[in-house]
Coordinates of N, CA and C in Angstrom, one line a residue:
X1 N 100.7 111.5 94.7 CA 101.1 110.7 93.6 C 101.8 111.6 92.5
X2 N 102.9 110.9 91.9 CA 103.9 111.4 91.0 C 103.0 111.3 89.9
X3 N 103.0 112.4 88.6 CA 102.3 112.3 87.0 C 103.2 112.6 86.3
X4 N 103.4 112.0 85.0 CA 104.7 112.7 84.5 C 103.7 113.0 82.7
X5 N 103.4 113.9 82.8 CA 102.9 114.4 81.6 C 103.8 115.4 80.4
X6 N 103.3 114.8 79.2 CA 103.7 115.0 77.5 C 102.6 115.5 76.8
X7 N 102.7 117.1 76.7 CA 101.8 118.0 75.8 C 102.8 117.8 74.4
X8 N 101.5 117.5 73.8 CA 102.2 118.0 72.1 C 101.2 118.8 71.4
X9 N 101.5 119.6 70.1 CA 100.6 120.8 69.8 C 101.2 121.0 68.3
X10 N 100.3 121.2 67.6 CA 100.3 121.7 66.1 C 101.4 122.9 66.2
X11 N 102.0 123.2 65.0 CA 102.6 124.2 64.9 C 101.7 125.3 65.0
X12 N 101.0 125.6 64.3 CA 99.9 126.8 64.1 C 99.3 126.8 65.4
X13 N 99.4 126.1 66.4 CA 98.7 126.7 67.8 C 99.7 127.0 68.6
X14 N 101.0 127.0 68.4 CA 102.3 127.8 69.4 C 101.8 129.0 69.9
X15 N 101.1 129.7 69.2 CA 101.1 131.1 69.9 C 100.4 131.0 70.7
X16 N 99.0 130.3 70.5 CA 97.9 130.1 72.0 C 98.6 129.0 72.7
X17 N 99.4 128.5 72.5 CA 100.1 127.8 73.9 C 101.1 128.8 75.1
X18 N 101.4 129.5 74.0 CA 102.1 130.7 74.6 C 101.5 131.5 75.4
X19 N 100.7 131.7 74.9 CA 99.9 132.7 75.8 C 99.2 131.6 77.5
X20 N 98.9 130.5 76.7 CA 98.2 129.8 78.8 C 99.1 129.8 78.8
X21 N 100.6 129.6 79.0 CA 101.8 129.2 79.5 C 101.8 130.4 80.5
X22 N 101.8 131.6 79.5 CA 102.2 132.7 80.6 C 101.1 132.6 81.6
X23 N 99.9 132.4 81.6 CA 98.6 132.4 82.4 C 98.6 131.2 83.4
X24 N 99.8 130.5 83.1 CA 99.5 129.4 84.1 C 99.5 129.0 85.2
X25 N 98.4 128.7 85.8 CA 98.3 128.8 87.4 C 97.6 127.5 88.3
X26 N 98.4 126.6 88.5 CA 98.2 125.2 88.9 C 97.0 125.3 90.3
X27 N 96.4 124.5 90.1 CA 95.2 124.6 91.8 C 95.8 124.6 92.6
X28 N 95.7 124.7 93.8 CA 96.3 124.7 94.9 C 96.3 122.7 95.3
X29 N 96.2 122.5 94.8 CA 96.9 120.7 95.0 C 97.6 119.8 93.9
X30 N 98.0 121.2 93.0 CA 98.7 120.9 92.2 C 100.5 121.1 92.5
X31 N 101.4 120.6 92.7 CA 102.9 120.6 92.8 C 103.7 120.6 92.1
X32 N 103.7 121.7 90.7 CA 104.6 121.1 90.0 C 106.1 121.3 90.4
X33 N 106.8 119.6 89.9 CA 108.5 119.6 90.6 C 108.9 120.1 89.4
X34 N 108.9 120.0 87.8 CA 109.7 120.8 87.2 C 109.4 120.8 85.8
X35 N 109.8 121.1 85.0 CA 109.2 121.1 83.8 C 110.4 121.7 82.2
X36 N 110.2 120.8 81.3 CA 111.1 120.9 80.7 C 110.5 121.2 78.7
X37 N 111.4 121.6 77.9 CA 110.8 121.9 76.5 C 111.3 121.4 75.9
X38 N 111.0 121.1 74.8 CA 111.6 120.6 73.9 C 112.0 121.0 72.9
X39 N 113.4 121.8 72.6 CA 114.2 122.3 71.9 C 113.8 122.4 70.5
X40 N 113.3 121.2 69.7 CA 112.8 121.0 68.3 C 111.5 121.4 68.3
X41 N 110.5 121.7 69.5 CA 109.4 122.6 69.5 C 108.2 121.5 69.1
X42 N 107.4 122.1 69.6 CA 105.9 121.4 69.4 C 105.6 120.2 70.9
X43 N 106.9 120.4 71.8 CA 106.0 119.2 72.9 C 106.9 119.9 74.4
X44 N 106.6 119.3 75.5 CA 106.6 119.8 76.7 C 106.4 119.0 78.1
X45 N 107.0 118.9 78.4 CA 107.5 118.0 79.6 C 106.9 118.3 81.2
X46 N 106.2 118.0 82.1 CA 106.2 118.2 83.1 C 106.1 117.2 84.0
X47 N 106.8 117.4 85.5 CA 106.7 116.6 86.6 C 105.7 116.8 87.4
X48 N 104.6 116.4 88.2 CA 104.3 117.5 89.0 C 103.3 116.1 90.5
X49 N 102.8 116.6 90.9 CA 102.8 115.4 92.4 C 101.2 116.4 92.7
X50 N 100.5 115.1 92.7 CA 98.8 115.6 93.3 C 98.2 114.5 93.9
X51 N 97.2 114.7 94.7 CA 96.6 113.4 95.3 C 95.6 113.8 95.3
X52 N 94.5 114.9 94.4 CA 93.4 115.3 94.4 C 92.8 114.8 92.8
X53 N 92.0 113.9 92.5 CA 92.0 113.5 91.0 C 90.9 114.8 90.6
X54 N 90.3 115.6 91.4 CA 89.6 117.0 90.7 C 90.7 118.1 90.4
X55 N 91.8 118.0 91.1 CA 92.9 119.2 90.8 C 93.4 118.7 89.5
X56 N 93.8 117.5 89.5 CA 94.4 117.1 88.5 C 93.3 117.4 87.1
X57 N 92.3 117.0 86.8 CA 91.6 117.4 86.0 C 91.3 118.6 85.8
X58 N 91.2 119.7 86.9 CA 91.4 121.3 86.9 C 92.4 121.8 86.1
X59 N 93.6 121.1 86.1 CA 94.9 121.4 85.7 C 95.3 121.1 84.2
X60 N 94.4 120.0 83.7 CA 94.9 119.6 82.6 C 93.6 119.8 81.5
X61 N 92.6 120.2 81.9 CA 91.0 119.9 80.7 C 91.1 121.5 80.3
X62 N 91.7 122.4 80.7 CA 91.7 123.5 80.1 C 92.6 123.5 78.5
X63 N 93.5 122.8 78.8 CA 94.4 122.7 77.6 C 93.8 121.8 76.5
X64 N 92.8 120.9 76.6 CA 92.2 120.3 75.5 C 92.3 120.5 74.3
X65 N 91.9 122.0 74.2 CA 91.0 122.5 73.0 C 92.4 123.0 72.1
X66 N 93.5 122.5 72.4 CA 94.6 123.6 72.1 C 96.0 122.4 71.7
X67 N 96.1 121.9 72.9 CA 97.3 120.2 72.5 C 96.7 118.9 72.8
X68 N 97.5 117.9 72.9 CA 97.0 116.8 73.4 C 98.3 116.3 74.8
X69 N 97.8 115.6 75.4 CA 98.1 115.6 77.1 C 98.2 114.2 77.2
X70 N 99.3 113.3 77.2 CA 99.6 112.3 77.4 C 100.4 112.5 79.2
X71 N 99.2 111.8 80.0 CA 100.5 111.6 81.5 C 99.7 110.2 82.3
X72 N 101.0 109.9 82.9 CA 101.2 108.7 83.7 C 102.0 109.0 84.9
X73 N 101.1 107.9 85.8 CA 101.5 107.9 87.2 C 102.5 107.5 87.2
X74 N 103.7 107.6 87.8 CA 105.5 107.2 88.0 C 105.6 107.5 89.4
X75 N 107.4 107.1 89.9 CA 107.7 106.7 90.7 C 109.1 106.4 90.4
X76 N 110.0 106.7 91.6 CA 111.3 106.9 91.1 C 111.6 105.3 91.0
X77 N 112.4 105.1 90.3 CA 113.2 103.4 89.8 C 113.0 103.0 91.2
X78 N 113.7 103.6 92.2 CA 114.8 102.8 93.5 C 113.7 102.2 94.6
X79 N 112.5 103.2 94.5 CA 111.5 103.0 95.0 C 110.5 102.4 94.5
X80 N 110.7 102.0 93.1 CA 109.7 101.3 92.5 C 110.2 99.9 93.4
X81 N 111.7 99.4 93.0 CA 112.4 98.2 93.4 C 112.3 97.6 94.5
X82 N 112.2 98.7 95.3 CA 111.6 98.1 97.0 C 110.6 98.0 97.1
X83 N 109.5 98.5 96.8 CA 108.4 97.8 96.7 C 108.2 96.3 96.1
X84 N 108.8 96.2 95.0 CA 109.2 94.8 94.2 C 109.2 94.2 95.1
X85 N 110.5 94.0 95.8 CA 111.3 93.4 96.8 C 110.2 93.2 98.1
X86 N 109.8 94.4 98.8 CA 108.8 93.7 99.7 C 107.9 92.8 99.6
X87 N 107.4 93.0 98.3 CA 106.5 92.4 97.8 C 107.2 90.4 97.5
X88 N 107.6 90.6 97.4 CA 108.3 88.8 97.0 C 109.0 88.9 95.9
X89 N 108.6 90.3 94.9 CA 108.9 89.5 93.3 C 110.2 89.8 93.2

C-alpha cells in the first residue's frame, strides 16, 4: 500500500531534524519511492509503499518527539478510476 506522508516541525527543531535525516534508515518493509522539501522550510514530503502496519509504525513513532506526521493511504488517479468503474460507480 501507497502512504503519502507530511512532516512539519518548529523552526527551533531544524537542527534535530537534520541530524535523523542523516540517520535515516527505513525497516526493511519500508519502500521509500521519493521524497521531496519544501523550499520555504519547516515541512517534508514523502512517498513511500509498505504492507507491514509494524514497519510503518517503526518508521514514523521515532519522529514524534521532534515534528508532527500527517500521512494517508493513496493511489494513483488512473487506478483509483478503474476501480470506480469496476465497481459500477
Amino acid at each position: 500500500m501507497l502512504f503519502f506522508s507530511i512532516s512539519t516541525w518548529e523552526p527551533e527543531e531544524s537542527e534535530k531534524i537534520i541530524e535523523h535525516f542523516k540517520e535515516l534508515r527505513p525497516p526493511a518493509n519500508i519502500n521509500i519511492i521519493n521524497q521531496w522539501v519544501d523550499l520555504n522550510g519547516g515541512r517534508y514530503f514523502m512517498l513511500y509503499e509498505t504492507e507491514s502496519s509494524e514497519a510503518y509504525a517503526k518508521f514514523n513513532l521515532p519522529w514524534s518527539d521532534i515534528c508532527y506526521i500527517e500521512s494517508a493511504p493513496v493511489m494513483e488517479s488512473t487506478d483509483f478510476i478503474k476501480l470506480m468503474v469496476s465497481k459500477g460507480m
